[in-house]
Amino acid sequence: MKQQTTDERPGIAAAIVVHEGRVFMVRRRVSEGQLSWQFPAGEVEPGEEREAAAVRETREEAGLIVEAVKLLGERVHPRTGRLMSYTACQILGGTAHVADTEELAWVTLGDIPEYVPYGLFEPVQDYLDGTLST
C-alpha cells in the first residue's frame, strides 16, 4: 500500500521493534517540541511503501535489520500534524548502534511513560500491551 497524504509533506513511517520483552526506541538529535524519544521513523520516499520505509529507517538510524510484520495503524500526529504510520517489525540481524540518532534504548512496557510522557497511539499501545510483559 503506497503512502497517501492530504498535504504536500511526505508521511512518516515508524517501526515498532519488540525483542526479548522490550521495545526499541531512539532519541532524536534535535527534539521537535516534547518529542525527543520515539520509535525509529522517517519520511516515506516517493513510491515507497510505508512498511518498507519503517524497515529502511530502522537500518539507517540504528543499524538493525528488521522485517515488517504488520501495519498497526496510522493517524495525523497530534503534535506534529504529520501523517504517521506504525508498523510492527521483528529483528532479522544487525547490532543496534547509534547511527543517525543521539541515543538508543530497549524499553520495558512499564518504563514507556518515562520516555513518552504524553502517551502512545492507541493501536501501538494495544500491540505493546499484548506483546510485552512488565
mmCIF file of N, CA and C in Angstrom:
data_model
loop_
_atom_site.group_PDB
_atom_site.id
_atom_site.type_symbol
_atom_site.label_atom_id
_atom_site.label_comp_id
_atom_site.label_asym_id
_atom_site.label_seq_id
_atom_site.Cartn_x
_atom_site.Cartn_y
_atom_site.Cartn_z
ATOM 1 N N MET A 1 0.844 -1.173 0.000
ATOM 2 C CA MET A 1 0.000 0.000 0.000
ATOM 3 C C MET A 1 0.887 1.233 0.000
ATOM 4 N N LYS A 2 0.727 2.077 -0.950
ATOM 5 C CA LYS A 2 1.535 3.284 -1.069
ATOM 6 C C LYS A 2 1.044 4.356 -0.092
ATOM 7 N N GLN A 3 1.961 5.189 0.339
ATOM 8 C CA GLN A 3 1.654 6.270 1.272
ATOM 9 C C GLN A 3 0.830 7.338 0.569
ATOM 10 N N GLN A 4 -0.215 7.816 1.224
ATOM 11 C CA GLN A 4 -1.006 8.910 0.691
ATOM 12 C C GLN A 4 -1.142 9.961 1.779
ATOM 13 N N THR A 5 -1.012 11.203 1.396
ATOM 14 C CA THR A 5 -1.190 12.285 2.359
ATOM 15 C C THR A 5 -2.142 13.305 1.774
ATOM 16 N N THR A 6 -2.711 14.116 2.667
ATOM 17 C CA THR A 6 -3.629 15.142 2.215
ATOM 18 C C THR A 6 -2.906 16.459 1.973
ATOM 19 N N ASP A 7 -1.655 16.562 2.415
ATOM 20 C CA ASP A 7 -0.890 17.773 2.133
ATOM 21 C C ASP A 7 0.342 17.388 1.319
ATOM 22 N N GLU A 8 1.268 18.317 1.171
ATOM 23 C CA GLU A 8 2.404 18.062 0.304
ATOM 24 C C GLU A 8 3.595 17.443 1.017
ATOM 25 N N ARG A 9 3.566 17.378 2.338
ATOM 26 C CA ARG A 9 4.673 16.764 3.076
ATOM 27 C C ARG A 9 4.521 15.248 3.059
ATOM 28 N N PRO A 10 5.634 14.540 2.885
ATOM 29 C CA PRO A 10 5.539 13.073 2.911
ATOM 30 C C PRO A 10 5.115 12.580 4.289
ATOM 31 N N GLY A 11 4.480 11.427 4.308
ATOM 32 C CA GLY A 11 4.126 10.812 5.570
ATOM 33 C C GLY A 11 5.371 10.297 6.277
ATOM 34 N N ILE A 12 5.208 9.963 7.540
ATOM 35 C CA ILE A 12 6.285 9.427 8.371
ATOM 36 C C ILE A 12 5.940 7.982 8.717
ATOM 37 N N ALA A 13 6.915 7.094 8.567
ATOM 38 C CA ALA A 13 6.734 5.680 8.906
ATOM 39 C C ALA A 13 7.565 5.355 10.141
ATOM 40 N N ALA A 14 6.941 4.724 11.118
ATOM 41 C CA ALA A 14 7.629 4.344 12.356
ATOM 42 C C ALA A 14 7.650 2.826 12.483
ATOM 43 N N ALA A 15 8.767 2.310 13.012
ATOM 44 C CA ALA A 15 8.930 0.872 13.235
ATOM 45 C C ALA A 15 8.793 0.571 14.724
ATOM 46 N N ILE A 16 7.918 -0.356 15.055
ATOM 47 C CA ILE A 16 7.741 -0.795 16.429
ATOM 48 C C ILE A 16 8.457 -2.140 16.536
ATOM 49 N N VAL A 17 9.685 -2.114 17.079
ATOM 50 C CA VAL A 17 10.547 -3.288 17.121
ATOM 51 C C VAL A 17 10.565 -3.831 18.544
ATOM 52 N N VAL A 18 10.032 -5.041 18.716
ATOM 53 C CA VAL A 18 9.997 -5.692 20.012
ATOM 54 C C VAL A 18 10.971 -6.865 19.986
ATOM 55 N N HIS A 19 11.760 -6.971 21.065
ATOM 56 C CA HIS A 19 12.737 -8.058 21.171
ATOM 57 C C HIS A 19 13.005 -8.341 22.648
ATOM 58 N N GLU A 20 12.888 -9.588 23.024
ATOM 59 C CA GLU A 20 13.181 -10.030 24.388
ATOM 60 C C GLU A 20 12.487 -9.181 25.456
ATOM 61 N N GLY A 21 11.201 -8.935 25.259
ATOM 62 C CA GLY A 21 10.399 -8.249 26.267
ATOM 63 C C GLY A 21 10.580 -6.748 26.355
ATOM 64 N N ARG A 22 11.190 -6.154 25.330
ATOM 65 C CA ARG A 22 11.392 -4.702 25.330
ATOM 66 C C ARG A 22 11.108 -4.147 23.936
ATOM 67 N N VAL A 23 10.814 -2.857 23.887
ATOM 68 C CA VAL A 23 10.600 -2.177 22.610
ATOM 69 C C VAL A 23 11.759 -1.214 22.374
ATOM 70 N N PHE A 24 12.166 -1.106 21.126
ATOM 71 C CA PHE A 24 13.323 -0.300 20.740
ATOM 72 C C PHE A 24 12.917 1.144 20.510
ATOM 73 N N MET A 25 13.666 2.067 21.134
ATOM 74 C CA MET A 25 13.405 3.488 20.958
ATOM 75 C C MET A 25 14.718 4.225 20.690
ATOM 76 N N VAL A 26 14.600 5.348 20.005
ATOM 77 C CA VAL A 26 15.758 6.191 19.700
ATOM 78 C C VAL A 26 15.469 7.607 20.182
ATOM 79 N N ARG A 27 16.531 8.302 20.569
ATOM 80 C CA ARG A 27 16.384 9.704 20.953
ATOM 81 C C ARG A 27 16.920 10.560 19.819
ATOM 82 N N ARG A 28 16.100 11.477 19.379
ATOM 83 C CA ARG A 28 16.462 12.362 18.270
ATOM 84 C C ARG A 28 17.621 13.265 18.646
ATOM 85 N N ARG A 29 18.392 13.639 17.654
ATOM 86 C CA ARG A 29 19.457 14.640 17.861
ATOM 87 C C ARG A 29 18.840 16.003 18.129
ATOM 88 N N VAL A 30 17.725 16.290 17.485
ATOM 89 C CA VAL A 30 17.024 17.557 17.660
ATOM 90 C C VAL A 30 15.579 17.235 18.043
ATOM 91 N N SER A 31 15.150 17.719 19.197
ATOM 92 C CA SER A 31 13.777 17.482 19.640
ATOM 93 C C SER A 31 12.806 18.297 18.808
ATOM 94 N N GLU A 32 11.616 17.778 18.655
ATOM 95 C CA GLU A 32 10.534 18.502 17.993
ATOM 96 C C GLU A 32 9.484 18.754 19.061
ATOM 97 N N GLY A 33 9.580 19.894 19.726
ATOM 98 C CA GLY A 33 8.704 20.163 20.862
ATOM 99 C C GLY A 33 9.012 19.171 21.974
ATOM 100 N N GLN A 34 7.978 18.491 22.459
ATOM 101 C CA GLN A 34 8.143 17.480 23.501
ATOM 102 C C GLN A 34 8.730 16.193 22.949
ATOM 103 N N LEU A 35 8.723 16.042 21.639
ATOM 104 C CA LEU A 35 9.157 14.787 21.043
ATOM 105 C C LEU A 35 10.675 14.689 21.067
ATOM 106 N N SER A 36 11.170 13.776 21.856
ATOM 107 C CA SER A 36 12.598 13.526 21.924
ATOM 108 C C SER A 36 12.833 12.040 21.673
ATOM 109 N N TRP A 37 12.267 11.188 22.515
ATOM 110 C CA TRP A 37 12.339 9.743 22.321
ATOM 111 C C TRP A 37 11.203 9.320 21.404
ATOM 112 N N GLN A 38 11.502 8.409 20.530
ATOM 113 C CA GLN A 38 10.495 7.919 19.582
ATOM 114 C C GLN A 38 10.901 6.536 19.100
ATOM 115 N N PHE A 39 10.038 5.949 18.310
ATOM 116 C CA PHE A 39 10.379 4.727 17.600
ATOM 117 C C PHE A 39 11.177 5.130 16.359
ATOM 118 N N PRO A 40 12.042 4.254 15.850
ATOM 119 C CA PRO A 40 12.747 4.605 14.607
ATOM 120 C C PRO A 40 11.719 5.023 13.555
ATOM 121 N N ALA A 41 11.950 6.170 12.925
ATOM 122 C CA ALA A 41 10.947 6.694 11.994
ATOM 123 C C ALA A 41 11.575 7.704 11.054
ATOM 124 N N GLY A 42 10.915 7.880 9.925
ATOM 125 C CA GLY A 42 11.348 8.888 8.979
ATOM 126 C C GLY A 42 10.376 8.999 7.824
ATOM 127 N N GLU A 43 10.674 9.926 6.928
ATOM 128 C CA GLU A 43 9.776 10.196 5.813
ATOM 129 C C GLU A 43 9.715 9.033 4.828
ATOM 130 N N VAL A 44 8.508 8.803 4.335
ATOM 131 C CA VAL A 44 8.290 7.824 3.280
ATOM 132 C C VAL A 44 8.732 8.468 1.970
ATOM 133 N N GLU A 45 9.625 7.800 1.253
ATOM 134 C CA GLU A 45 10.128 8.342 -0.006
ATOM 135 C C GLU A 45 9.119 8.108 -1.128
ATOM 136 N N PRO A 46 9.155 8.923 -2.190
ATOM 137 C CA PRO A 46 8.211 8.761 -3.301
ATOM 138 C C PRO A 46 8.233 7.321 -3.835
ATOM 139 N N GLY A 47 7.053 6.734 -3.961
ATOM 140 C CA GLY A 47 6.928 5.379 -4.482
ATOM 141 C C GLY A 47 7.216 4.277 -3.476
ATOM 142 N N GLU A 48 7.625 4.652 -2.279
ATOM 143 C CA GLU A 48 7.976 3.666 -1.249
ATOM 144 C C GLU A 48 6.736 3.306 -0.435
ATOM 145 N N GLU A 49 6.642 2.051 -0.038
ATOM 146 C CA GLU A 49 5.546 1.634 0.825
ATOM 147 C C GLU A 49 5.881 1.973 2.269
ATOM 148 N N ARG A 50 4.846 2.224 3.058
ATOM 149 C CA ARG A 50 5.037 2.613 4.459
ATOM 150 C C ARG A 50 5.871 1.592 5.226
ATOM 151 N N GLU A 51 5.548 0.316 5.042
ATOM 152 C CA GLU A 51 6.254 -0.736 5.768
ATOM 153 C C GLU A 51 7.731 -0.766 5.382
ATOM 154 N N ALA A 52 8.026 -0.577 4.088
ATOM 155 C CA ALA A 52 9.411 -0.562 3.618
ATOM 156 C C ALA A 52 10.164 0.637 4.197
ATOM 157 N N ALA A 53 9.492 1.765 4.336
ATOM 158 C CA ALA A 53 10.124 2.949 4.919
ATOM 159 C C ALA A 53 10.481 2.703 6.383
ATOM 160 N N ALA A 54 9.603 2.036 7.126
ATOM 161 C CA ALA A 54 9.882 1.726 8.532
ATOM 162 C C ALA A 54 11.111 0.827 8.647
ATOM 163 N N VAL A 55 11.209 -0.166 7.772
ATOM 164 C CA VAL A 55 12.359 -1.082 7.752
ATOM 165 C C VAL A 55 13.639 -0.307 7.428
ATOM 166 N N ARG A 56 13.590 0.533 6.398
ATOM 167 C CA ARG A 56 14.760 1.313 5.972
ATOM 168 C C ARG A 56 15.217 2.263 7.076
ATOM 169 N N GLU A 57 14.296 2.963 7.675
ATOM 170 C CA GLU A 57 14.651 3.930 8.717
ATOM 171 C C GLU A 57 15.306 3.248 9.919
ATOM 172 N N THR A 58 14.856 2.055 10.275
ATOM 173 C CA THR A 58 15.450 1.333 11.400
ATOM 174 C C THR A 58 16.907 0.976 11.095
ATOM 175 N N ARG A 59 17.167 0.572 9.866
ATOM 176 C CA ARG A 59 18.542 0.250 9.455
ATOM 177 C C ARG A 59 19.396 1.521 9.446
ATOM 178 N N GLU A 60 18.876 2.610 8.885
ATOM 179 C CA GLU A 60 19.640 3.850 8.783
ATOM 180 C C GLU A 60 19.902 4.490 10.142
ATOM 181 N N GLU A 61 18.906 4.489 11.012
ATOM 182 C CA GLU A 61 19.042 5.170 12.298
ATOM 183 C C GLU A 61 19.807 4.369 13.326
ATOM 184 N N ALA A 62 19.750 3.034 13.244
ATOM 185 C CA ALA A 62 20.304 2.245 14.344
ATOM 186 C C ALA A 62 21.020 0.969 13.929
ATOM 187 N N GLY A 63 21.121 0.676 12.639
ATOM 188 C CA GLY A 63 21.851 -0.494 12.196
ATOM 189 C C GLY A 63 21.143 -1.822 12.361
ATOM 190 N N LEU A 64 19.887 -1.802 12.786
ATOM 191 C CA LEU A 64 19.143 -3.057 12.936
ATOM 192 C C LEU A 64 18.483 -3.439 11.618
ATOM 193 N N ILE A 65 18.595 -4.716 11.271
ATOM 194 C CA ILE A 65 17.928 -5.237 10.086
ATOM 195 C C ILE A 65 16.639 -5.892 10.576
ATOM 196 N N VAL A 66 15.515 -5.337 10.122
ATOM 197 C CA VAL A 66 14.208 -5.830 10.554
ATOM 198 C C VAL A 66 13.347 -6.129 9.341
ATOM 199 N N GLU A 67 12.273 -6.864 9.599
ATOM 200 C CA GLU A 67 11.255 -7.054 8.565
ATOM 201 C C GLU A 67 9.912 -6.627 9.134
ATOM 202 N N ALA A 68 9.077 -6.098 8.264
ATOM 203 C CA ALA A 68 7.747 -5.677 8.670
ATOM 204 C C ALA A 68 6.887 -6.902 8.928
ATOM 205 N N VAL A 69 6.158 -6.868 10.042
ATOM 206 C CA VAL A 69 5.250 -7.959 10.394
ATOM 207 C C VAL A 69 3.815 -7.566 10.056
ATOM 208 N N LYS A 70 3.406 -6.366 10.523
ATOM 209 C CA LYS A 70 2.064 -5.885 10.175
ATOM 210 C C LYS A 70 1.947 -4.401 10.450
ATOM 211 N N LEU A 71 1.112 -3.757 9.665
ATOM 212 C CA LEU A 71 0.805 -2.351 9.862
ATOM 213 C C LEU A 71 -0.169 -2.252 11.036
ATOM 214 N N LEU A 72 0.203 -1.483 12.055
ATOM 215 C CA LEU A 72 -0.632 -1.356 13.246
ATOM 216 C C LEU A 72 -1.695 -0.273 13.096
ATOM 217 N N GLY A 73 -1.414 0.728 12.286
ATOM 218 C CA GLY A 73 -2.383 1.800 12.084
ATOM 219 C C GLY A 73 -1.696 3.071 11.642
ATOM 220 N N GLU A 74 -2.517 4.083 11.377
ATOM 221 C CA GLU A 74 -1.980 5.382 11.016
ATOM 222 C C GLU A 74 -2.900 6.473 11.526
ATOM 223 N N ARG A 75 -2.325 7.672 11.655
ATOM 224 C CA ARG A 75 -3.051 8.847 12.160
ATOM 225 C C ARG A 75 -2.297 10.099 11.772
ATOM 226 N N VAL A 76 -2.960 11.229 11.922
ATOM 227 C CA VAL A 76 -2.273 12.509 11.849
ATOM 228 C C VAL A 76 -1.773 12.767 13.264
ATOM 229 N N HIS A 77 -0.456 12.898 13.418
ATOM 230 C CA HIS A 77 0.129 13.054 14.754
ATOM 231 C C HIS A 77 -0.372 14.338 15.390
ATOM 232 N N PRO A 78 -0.876 14.263 16.633
ATOM 233 C CA PRO A 78 -1.474 15.442 17.266
ATOM 234 C C PRO A 78 -0.481 16.575 17.555
ATOM 235 N N ARG A 79 0.804 16.280 17.632
ATOM 236 C CA ARG A 79 1.778 17.327 17.945
ATOM 237 C C ARG A 79 2.508 17.853 16.714
ATOM 238 N N THR A 80 2.648 17.029 15.692
ATOM 239 C CA THR A 80 3.404 17.464 14.514
ATOM 240 C C THR A 80 2.520 17.749 13.306
ATOM 241 N N GLY A 81 1.305 17.223 13.305
ATOM 242 C CA GLY A 81 0.415 17.391 12.163
ATOM 243 C C GLY A 81 0.793 16.532 10.968
ATOM 244 N N ARG A 82 1.768 15.636 11.129
ATOM 245 C CA ARG A 82 2.218 14.766 10.031
ATOM 246 C C ARG A 82 1.427 13.465 10.030
ATOM 247 N N LEU A 83 1.178 12.925 8.836
ATOM 248 C CA LEU A 83 0.553 11.617 8.715
ATOM 249 C C LEU A 83 1.581 10.573 9.138
ATOM 250 N N MET A 84 1.240 9.777 10.137
ATOM 251 C CA MET A 84 2.141 8.759 10.687
ATOM 252 C C MET A 84 1.564 7.374 10.447
ATOM 253 N N SER A 85 2.439 6.443 10.074
ATOM 254 C CA SER A 85 2.050 5.039 10.034
ATOM 255 C C SER A 85 2.978 4.286 10.985
ATOM 256 N N TYR A 86 2.441 3.261 11.609
ATOM 257 C CA TYR A 86 3.175 2.490 12.613
ATOM 258 C C TYR A 86 3.168 1.026 12.191
ATOM 259 N N THR A 87 4.370 0.437 12.047
ATOM 260 C CA THR A 87 4.493 -0.941 11.579
ATOM 261 C C THR A 87 5.232 -1.772 12.616
ATOM 262 N N ALA A 88 4.634 -2.879 13.021
ATOM 263 C CA ALA A 88 5.310 -3.838 13.898
ATOM 264 C C ALA A 88 6.379 -4.542 13.074
ATOM 265 N N CYS A 89 7.590 -4.643 13.630
ATOM 266 C CA CYS A 89 8.721 -5.258 12.936
ATOM 267 C C CYS A 89 9.415 -6.262 13.853
ATOM 268 N N GLN A 90 10.074 -7.228 13.238
ATOM 269 C CA GLN A 90 10.897 -8.153 14.007
ATOM 270 C C GLN A 90 12.327 -8.105 13.500
ATOM 271 N N ILE A 91 13.258 -8.362 14.405
ATOM 272 C CA ILE A 91 14.679 -8.297 14.072
ATOM 273 C C ILE A 91 15.101 -9.516 13.271
ATOM 274 N N LEU A 92 15.849 -9.251 12.201
ATOM 275 C CA LEU A 92 16.458 -10.316 11.409
ATOM 276 C C LEU A 92 17.958 -10.396 11.678
ATOM 277 N N GLY A 93 18.570 -9.255 12.007
ATOM 278 C CA GLY A 93 20.007 -9.246 12.239
ATOM 279 C C GLY A 93 20.502 -7.858 12.567
ATOM 280 N N GLY A 94 21.817 -7.733 12.631
ATOM 281 C CA GLY A 94 22.439 -6.462 12.943
ATOM 282 C C GLY A 94 22.559 -6.265 14.439
ATOM 283 N N THR A 95 23.326 -5.269 14.807
ATOM 284 C CA THR A 95 23.503 -4.896 16.205
ATOM 285 C C THR A 95 23.140 -3.436 16.329
ATOM 286 N N ALA A 96 22.259 -3.133 17.267
ATOM 287 C CA ALA A 96 21.824 -1.749 17.448
ATOM 288 C C ALA A 96 23.000 -0.869 17.852
ATOM 289 N N HIS A 97 23.162 0.233 17.155
ATOM 290 C CA HIS A 97 24.196 1.206 17.479
ATOM 291 C C HIS A 97 23.716 2.595 17.082
ATOM 292 N N VAL A 98 24.292 3.602 17.715
ATOM 293 C CA VAL A 98 23.937 4.984 17.398
ATOM 294 C C VAL A 98 24.482 5.292 16.005
ATOM 295 N N ALA A 99 23.588 5.582 15.081
ATOM 296 C CA ALA A 99 23.993 5.930 13.718
ATOM 297 C C ALA A 99 23.472 7.332 13.407
ATOM 298 N N ASP A 100 22.182 7.448 13.175
ATOM 299 C CA ASP A 100 21.589 8.733 12.815
ATOM 300 C C ASP A 100 20.684 9.230 13.947
ATOM 301 N N THR A 101 21.076 8.924 15.184
ATOM 302 C CA THR A 101 20.315 9.338 16.361
ATOM 303 C C THR A 101 21.301 9.758 17.438
ATOM 304 N N GLU A 102 20.793 10.192 18.565
ATOM 305 C CA GLU A 102 21.630 10.617 19.684
ATOM 306 C C GLU A 102 21.871 9.477 20.668
ATOM 307 N N GLU A 103 20.834 8.639 20.880
ATOM 308 C CA GLU A 103 20.905 7.600 21.903
ATOM 309 C C GLU A 103 19.878 6.517 21.573
ATOM 310 N N LEU A 104 20.121 5.307 22.062
ATOM 311 C CA LEU A 104 19.217 4.171 21.852
ATOM 312 C C LEU A 104 18.789 3.613 23.199
ATOM 313 N N ALA A 105 17.628 2.964 23.227
ATOM 314 C CA ALA A 105 17.182 2.309 24.454
ATOM 315 C C ALA A 105 16.245 1.154 24.116
ATOM 316 N N TRP A 106 16.374 0.087 24.884
ATOM 317 C CA TRP A 106 15.412 -1.017 24.866
ATOM 318 C C TRP A 106 14.557 -0.822 26.107
ATOM 319 N N VAL A 107 13.276 -0.547 25.917
ATOM 320 C CA VAL A 107 12.408 -0.059 26.977
ATOM 321 C C VAL A 107 11.354 -1.104 27.349
ATOM 322 N N THR A 108 11.178 -1.311 28.667
ATOM 323 C CA THR A 108 10.124 -2.209 29.131
ATOM 324 C C THR A 108 8.777 -1.497 29.033
ATOM 325 N N LEU A 109 7.728 -2.262 29.064
ATOM 326 C CA LEU A 109 6.378 -1.701 28.992
ATOM 327 C C LEU A 109 6.152 -0.683 30.110
ATOM 328 N N GLY A 110 6.572 -1.016 31.314
ATOM 329 C CA GLY A 110 6.365 -0.122 32.447
ATOM 330 C C GLY A 110 7.159 1.171 32.379
ATOM 331 N N ASP A 111 8.258 1.179 31.615
ATOM 332 C CA ASP A 111 9.095 2.373 31.515
ATOM 333 C C ASP A 111 8.726 3.299 30.351
ATOM 334 N N ILE A 112 7.826 2.875 29.481
ATOM 335 C CA ILE A 112 7.461 3.702 28.320
ATOM 336 C C ILE A 112 7.020 5.110 28.725
ATOM 337 N N PRO A 113 6.200 5.295 29.788
ATOM 338 C CA PRO A 113 5.795 6.660 30.140
ATOM 339 C C PRO A 113 6.955 7.594 30.483
ATOM 340 N N GLU A 114 8.092 7.063 30.931
ATOM 341 C CA GLU A 114 9.252 7.907 31.196
ATOM 342 C C GLU A 114 9.851 8.444 29.887
ATOM 343 N N TYR A 115 9.719 7.681 28.819
ATOM 344 C CA TYR A 115 10.261 8.061 27.520
ATOM 345 C C TYR A 115 9.253 8.842 26.688
ATOM 346 N N VAL A 116 7.983 8.485 26.819
ATOM 347 C CA VAL A 116 6.905 9.116 26.046
ATOM 348 C C VAL A 116 5.805 9.518 27.033
ATOM 349 N N PRO A 117 5.996 10.638 27.744
ATOM 350 C CA PRO A 117 5.054 11.020 28.802
ATOM 351 C C PRO A 117 3.661 11.390 28.320
ATOM 352 N N TYR A 118 3.522 11.720 27.051
ATOM 353 C CA TYR A 118 2.223 12.142 26.508
ATOM 354 C C TYR A 118 1.404 10.964 26.000
ATOM 355 N N GLY A 119 1.910 9.726 26.137
ATOM 356 C CA GLY A 119 1.157 8.534 25.743
ATOM 357 C C GLY A 119 1.398 8.140 24.296
ATOM 358 N N LEU A 120 1.069 6.885 24.013
ATOM 359 C CA LEU A 120 1.248 6.319 22.677
ATOM 360 C C LEU A 120 -0.070 6.267 21.923
ATOM 361 N N PHE A 121 0.023 6.202 20.619
ATOM 362 C CA PHE A 121 -1.120 5.972 19.737
ATOM 363 C C PHE A 121 -1.768 4.657 20.177
ATOM 364 N N GLU A 122 -3.082 4.663 20.356
ATOM 365 C CA GLU A 122 -3.778 3.517 20.961
ATOM 366 C C GLU A 122 -3.474 2.169 20.307
ATOM 367 N N PRO A 123 -3.492 2.035 18.976
ATOM 368 C CA PRO A 123 -3.158 0.727 18.392
ATOM 369 C C PRO A 123 -1.729 0.265 18.719
ATOM 370 N N VAL A 124 -0.795 1.215 18.858
ATOM 371 C CA VAL A 124 0.581 0.861 19.231
ATOM 372 C C VAL A 124 0.597 0.410 20.685
ATOM 373 N N GLN A 125 -0.077 1.148 21.566
ATOM 374 C CA GLN A 125 -0.142 0.765 22.978
ATOM 375 C C GLN A 125 -0.794 -0.603 23.131
ATOM 376 N N ASP A 126 -1.871 -0.856 22.398
ATOM 377 C CA ASP A 126 -2.543 -2.158 22.466
ATOM 378 C C ASP A 126 -1.610 -3.280 22.026
ATOM 379 N N TYR A 127 -0.849 -3.040 20.951
ATOM 380 C CA TYR A 127 0.097 -4.039 20.458
ATOM 381 C C TYR A 127 1.168 -4.322 21.509
ATOM 382 N N LEU A 128 1.715 -3.258 22.099
ATOM 383 C CA LEU A 128 2.758 -3.437 23.109
ATOM 384 C C LEU A 128 2.196 -4.096 24.370
ATOM 385 N N ASP A 129 0.976 -3.729 24.765
ATOM 386 C CA ASP A 129 0.340 -4.369 25.926
ATOM 387 C C ASP A 129 0.228 -5.875 25.723
ATOM 388 N N GLY A 130 -0.055 -6.283 24.482
ATOM 389 C CA GLY A 130 -0.221 -7.697 24.190
ATOM 390 C C GLY A 130 1.087 -8.424 23.917
ATOM 391 N N THR A 131 2.162 -7.685 23.673
ATOM 392 C CA THR A 131 3.433 -8.291 23.275
ATOM 393 C C THR A 131 4.484 -8.265 24.381
ATOM 394 N N LEU A 132 4.467 -7.209 25.201
ATOM 395 C CA LEU A 132 5.486 -7.037 26.235
ATOM 396 C C LEU A 132 4.941 -7.436 27.600
ATOM 397 N N SER A 133 5.806 -7.944 28.421
ATOM 398 C CA SER A 133 5.423 -8.196 29.821
ATOM 399 C C SER A 133 6.104 -7.159 30.686
ATOM 400 N N THR A 134 5.439 -6.747 31.752
ATOM 401 C CA THR A 134 6.009 -5.713 32.629
ATOM 402 C C THR A 134 7.010 -6.299 33.577
#
